[in-house]
Short mmCIF file of C-alpha atoms in Angstrom, two decimals:
data_model
loop_
_atom_site.label_atom_id
_atom_site.label_comp_id
_atom_site.label_asym_id
_atom_site.label_seq_id
_atom_site.Cartn_x
_atom_site.Cartn_y
_atom_site.Cartn_z
CA ASP A 21 23.53 70.10 -22.46
CA VAL A 22 26.69 71.99 -23.16
CA LYS A 23 29.65 69.72 -23.53
CA VAL A 24 33.22 70.87 -23.09
CA THR A 25 35.79 68.16 -23.62
CA GLN A 26 39.53 68.14 -23.08
CA SER A 27 41.86 65.85 -24.95
CA SER A 28 43.49 64.20 -21.93
CA ARG A 29 42.60 63.73 -18.26
CA TYR A 30 46.20 63.01 -17.27
CA LEU A 31 49.42 63.92 -19.05
CA VAL A 32 53.06 63.40 -18.11
CA LYS A 33 55.74 65.31 -20.02
CA ARG A 34 59.44 66.02 -19.67
CA THR A 35 61.03 69.40 -19.08
CA GLY A 36 61.60 71.21 -22.35
CA GLU A 37 58.93 69.32 -24.31
CA LYS A 38 56.31 71.17 -26.32
CA VAL A 39 52.87 70.38 -24.93
CA PHE A 40 49.47 70.81 -26.55
CA LEU A 41 46.26 70.80 -24.54
CA GLU A 42 43.11 70.67 -26.63
CA CYS A 43 39.62 71.81 -25.75
CA VAL A 44 36.43 71.40 -27.77
CA GLN A 45 32.96 72.79 -27.08
CA ASP A 46 29.78 71.82 -28.90
CA MET A 47 27.51 74.81 -28.24
CA ASP A 48 28.75 77.35 -30.76
CA HIS A 49 30.04 79.54 -27.93
CA GLU A 50 31.93 82.70 -28.77
CA ASN A 51 34.18 82.74 -25.71
CA MET A 52 36.66 80.12 -24.61
CA PHE A 53 39.05 80.19 -21.67
CA TRP A 54 42.05 78.40 -20.25
CA TYR A 55 42.55 78.38 -16.50
CA ARG A 56 45.17 76.90 -14.26
CA GLN A 57 44.04 75.47 -10.90
CA ASP A 58 46.50 75.11 -8.04
CA PRO A 59 45.77 74.29 -4.37
CA GLY A 60 45.44 77.43 -2.29
CA LEU A 61 45.44 79.66 -5.37
CA GLY A 62 42.07 78.88 -6.90
CA LEU A 63 41.67 79.29 -10.64
CA ARG A 64 43.78 81.75 -12.53
CA LEU A 65 43.08 82.80 -16.10
CA ILE A 66 45.87 82.10 -18.58
CA TYR A 67 44.28 83.21 -21.87
CA PHE A 68 40.85 83.67 -23.33
CA SER A 69 39.45 83.99 -26.82
CA TYR A 70 36.31 85.87 -27.83
CA ASP A 71 36.34 84.85 -31.50
CA VAL A 72 38.22 82.74 -33.99
CA LYS A 73 41.84 83.84 -34.20
CA MET A 74 41.28 86.40 -31.43
CA LYS A 75 42.92 86.05 -28.04
CA GLU A 76 43.66 88.07 -24.95
CA LYS A 77 46.09 87.49 -22.14
CA GLY A 78 44.75 86.66 -18.74
CA ASP A 79 46.50 86.99 -15.41
CA ILE A 80 49.33 84.47 -15.94
CA PRO A 81 50.14 84.15 -19.68
CA GLU A 82 53.91 83.78 -19.30
CA GLY A 83 55.17 80.49 -20.70
CA TYR A 84 51.92 79.78 -22.56
CA SER A 85 50.42 80.50 -25.94
CA VAL A 86 47.04 79.66 -27.45
CA SER A 87 45.48 78.95 -30.80
CA ARG A 88 41.90 79.21 -31.99
CA GLU A 89 41.60 78.32 -35.65
CA LYS A 90 38.03 77.04 -35.41
CA LYS A 91 35.22 78.31 -33.23
CA GLU A 92 34.75 75.07 -31.34
CA ARG A 93 38.41 74.39 -30.58
CA PHE A 94 40.83 76.23 -28.31
CA SER A 95 44.35 74.95 -27.76
CA LEU A 96 46.80 75.78 -25.00
CA ILE A 97 50.46 75.41 -25.89
CA LEU A 98 53.41 75.13 -23.57
CA GLU A 99 56.34 75.90 -25.85
CA SER A 100 58.94 74.46 -23.48
CA ALA A 101 57.38 72.79 -20.46
CA SER A 102 58.87 73.45 -17.06
CA THR A 103 58.29 71.79 -13.70
CA ASN A 104 56.48 74.87 -12.37
CA GLN A 105 53.82 74.29 -15.01
CA THR A 106 52.76 71.08 -13.28
CA SER A 107 49.10 71.80 -12.54
CA MET A 108 45.46 71.12 -13.34
CA TYR A 109 44.36 72.92 -16.50
CA LEU A 110 40.70 73.73 -17.01
CA CYS A 111 39.06 74.84 -20.21
CA ALA A 112 35.75 76.72 -20.22
CA SER A 113 33.39 78.28 -22.72
CA SER A 114 30.55 80.81 -22.59
CA SER A 115 28.12 82.15 -25.13
CA GLY A 116 29.30 85.76 -24.97
CA ALA A 117 25.71 86.96 -25.35
CA LEU A 118 25.19 88.36 -21.87
CA ALA A 119 28.18 90.66 -21.41
CA GLY A 120 29.70 89.12 -18.34
CA MET A 121 26.83 87.30 -16.73
CA ASP A 122 27.13 84.27 -19.00
CA THR A 123 27.56 80.96 -17.34
CA GLN A 124 30.97 79.49 -18.01
CA TYR A 125 30.87 75.78 -18.78
CA PHE A 126 33.94 73.83 -17.77
CA GLY A 127 35.69 70.80 -19.12
CA PRO A 128 36.83 67.93 -16.88
CA GLY A 129 40.38 69.24 -16.62
CA THR A 130 43.80 67.93 -17.60
CA ARG A 131 46.22 67.14 -14.83
CA LEU A 132 49.65 67.85 -16.29
CA THR A 133 52.83 66.65 -14.62
CA VAL A 134 56.15 67.93 -15.92
CA LEU A 135 59.14 65.87 -14.82
CA ALA B 14 42.25 95.09 -9.41
CA GLN B 15 39.50 92.79 -8.32
CA THR B 16 40.19 90.26 -5.58
CA VAL B 17 38.00 87.53 -4.17
CA THR B 18 38.66 86.08 -0.72
CA GLN B 19 37.36 82.84 0.73
CA SER B 20 38.64 82.64 4.27
CA GLN B 21 37.49 79.08 5.02
CA PRO B 22 39.75 76.54 3.28
CA GLU B 23 37.75 73.60 4.67
CA MET B 24 34.38 73.09 6.26
CA SER B 25 32.22 70.17 7.23
CA VAL B 26 28.53 69.77 7.93
CA GLN B 27 26.27 66.97 9.05
CA GLU B 28 23.85 65.63 6.49
CA ALA B 29 20.51 67.52 6.58
CA GLU B 30 22.05 70.49 8.41
CA THR B 31 22.66 73.99 7.07
CA VAL B 32 26.06 75.44 6.28
CA THR B 33 27.22 78.89 5.16
CA LEU B 34 30.31 79.50 3.07
CA SER B 35 31.84 82.97 3.19
CA CYS B 36 33.15 85.14 0.38
CA THR B 37 34.28 88.74 0.29
CA TYR B 38 35.47 90.69 -2.70
CA ASP B 39 37.12 93.97 -3.43
CA THR B 40 36.24 96.17 -6.37
CA SER B 41 35.78 99.81 -7.25
CA GLU B 42 33.17 98.89 -9.86
CA SER B 43 29.45 99.30 -9.21
CA ASN B 44 28.18 96.95 -11.91
CA TYR B 45 29.23 93.34 -11.68
CA TYR B 46 28.09 89.77 -11.17
CA LEU B 47 28.94 87.23 -8.52
CA PHE B 48 28.87 83.46 -8.82
CA TRP B 49 29.28 80.33 -6.79
CA TYR B 50 30.72 77.36 -8.66
CA LYS B 51 30.89 73.79 -7.37
CA GLN B 52 33.61 71.28 -8.25
CA PRO B 53 32.75 67.75 -7.02
CA PRO B 54 35.63 65.32 -6.57
CA SER B 55 36.96 64.26 -9.99
CA ARG B 56 34.04 65.92 -11.74
CA GLN B 57 33.47 69.03 -13.77
CA MET B 58 32.94 72.47 -12.28
CA ILE B 59 29.33 73.63 -12.50
CA LEU B 60 27.51 76.85 -11.72
CA VAL B 61 25.50 76.78 -8.49
CA ILE B 62 24.06 80.26 -8.31
CA ARG B 63 24.50 83.76 -9.76
CA GLN B 64 23.75 87.24 -8.38
CA GLU B 65 23.53 90.51 -10.26
CA ALA B 66 24.96 93.35 -8.19
CA TYR B 67 22.17 95.75 -9.19
CA LYS B 68 19.56 93.43 -7.69
CA GLN B 69 18.90 93.83 -3.99
CA GLN B 70 17.01 90.56 -3.76
CA ASN B 71 19.17 87.60 -2.85
CA ALA B 72 19.31 84.81 -5.42
CA THR B 73 18.01 81.35 -4.56
CA GLU B 74 18.22 78.02 -6.36
CA ASN B 75 16.37 75.27 -4.50
CA ARG B 76 18.47 74.48 -1.40
CA PHE B 77 21.10 77.08 -2.29
CA SER B 78 20.75 80.75 -1.44
CA VAL B 79 23.06 83.70 -1.10
CA ASN B 80 23.36 86.58 1.33
CA PHE B 81 24.56 89.48 -0.79
CA GLN B 82 25.68 92.54 1.15
CA LYS B 83 26.86 95.04 -1.46
CA ALA B 84 28.07 97.72 0.93
CA ALA B 85 30.09 95.17 2.88
CA LYS B 86 31.23 93.46 -0.35
CA SER B 87 30.16 90.13 1.03
CA PHE B 88 28.57 87.21 -0.85
CA SER B 89 27.98 84.12 1.27
CA LEU B 90 26.41 80.85 0.13
CA LYS B 91 23.94 79.01 2.32
CA ILE B 92 23.25 75.35 1.69
CA SER B 93 20.16 74.05 3.43
CA ASP B 94 19.35 70.40 4.09
CA SER B 95 22.89 69.37 3.12
CA GLN B 96 23.19 66.20 1.08
CA LEU B 97 26.13 63.86 0.51
CA GLY B 98 26.24 65.03 -3.09
CA ASP B 99 27.04 68.53 -1.89
CA THR B 100 30.54 67.38 -0.95
CA ALA B 101 32.75 69.44 -3.26
CA MET B 102 35.09 72.35 -3.63
CA TYR B 103 33.15 75.60 -3.81
CA PHE B 104 34.52 78.65 -5.56
CA CYS B 105 33.24 82.20 -5.32
CA ALA B 106 33.81 84.26 -8.47
CA PHE B 107 33.43 87.87 -9.61
CA ILE B 108 33.09 89.45 -13.04
CA GLN B 109 32.76 93.07 -14.00
CA THR B 110 29.81 93.88 -16.27
CA GLY B 111 30.86 93.69 -19.90
CA ALA B 112 34.07 91.84 -19.16
CA ASN B 113 34.97 88.24 -19.88
CA ASN B 114 37.50 87.73 -17.10
CA LEU B 115 36.18 85.83 -14.07
CA PHE B 116 38.14 86.28 -10.85
CA PHE B 117 37.99 83.27 -8.55
CA GLY B 118 38.57 82.86 -4.85
CA THR B 119 40.84 80.13 -3.52
CA GLY B 120 37.95 77.79 -2.75
CA THR B 121 36.33 76.12 0.25
CA ARG B 122 36.37 72.35 0.49
CA LEU B 123 33.04 71.23 1.94
CA THR B 124 32.51 67.75 3.31
CA VAL B 125 29.03 66.51 4.15
CA ILE B 126 29.20 63.91 6.89
CA PRO B 127 26.60 61.11 6.92
#
């Protein structure tokens, strides 16, 4: 079974803090994704990575950056957290072998609250 | 731009009954894939079913089946013999062939009533 893990289930930070969300997958997948999930808005893609050190912006990259130094690990960084970044953050990975029809495997999510 | 619309924020169904969740999408592309994902309460999102747009035959996975109407850009999910474990948030999603960017709808919260 594919396993995607996220470093924290719940996180509380203060406005202006730098926040790191970590995601690790164990299936040697090429692609990794960070989504933000908000009620009534569904999931929105923040960034994705299709290879080590490669990244592309998604629909809502403002206020976020990412890092992928190793294939299995994809980090989401909030340089200066703000209250409007309070949300559920979901990480996902896919093999990249099937040009779009890959299944994306999701982590359990991190519920971030910024005070 | 691709958009995915789920017009039913919440639905409920009696155990053992059948329920249909609606999804429409908008795209100018002809080659794409459609998905239904399930997110149980406090659990990880998992794939329920997938449909290739070039296939006319509707996908089925056990009690889950889709009604794919390409011309109408409609992709509904039918759950037969509903079980308590089907209680979850269901998301419809679209991806263009060759792309990596999934577009999700806003979700339908389904409750199965004992």
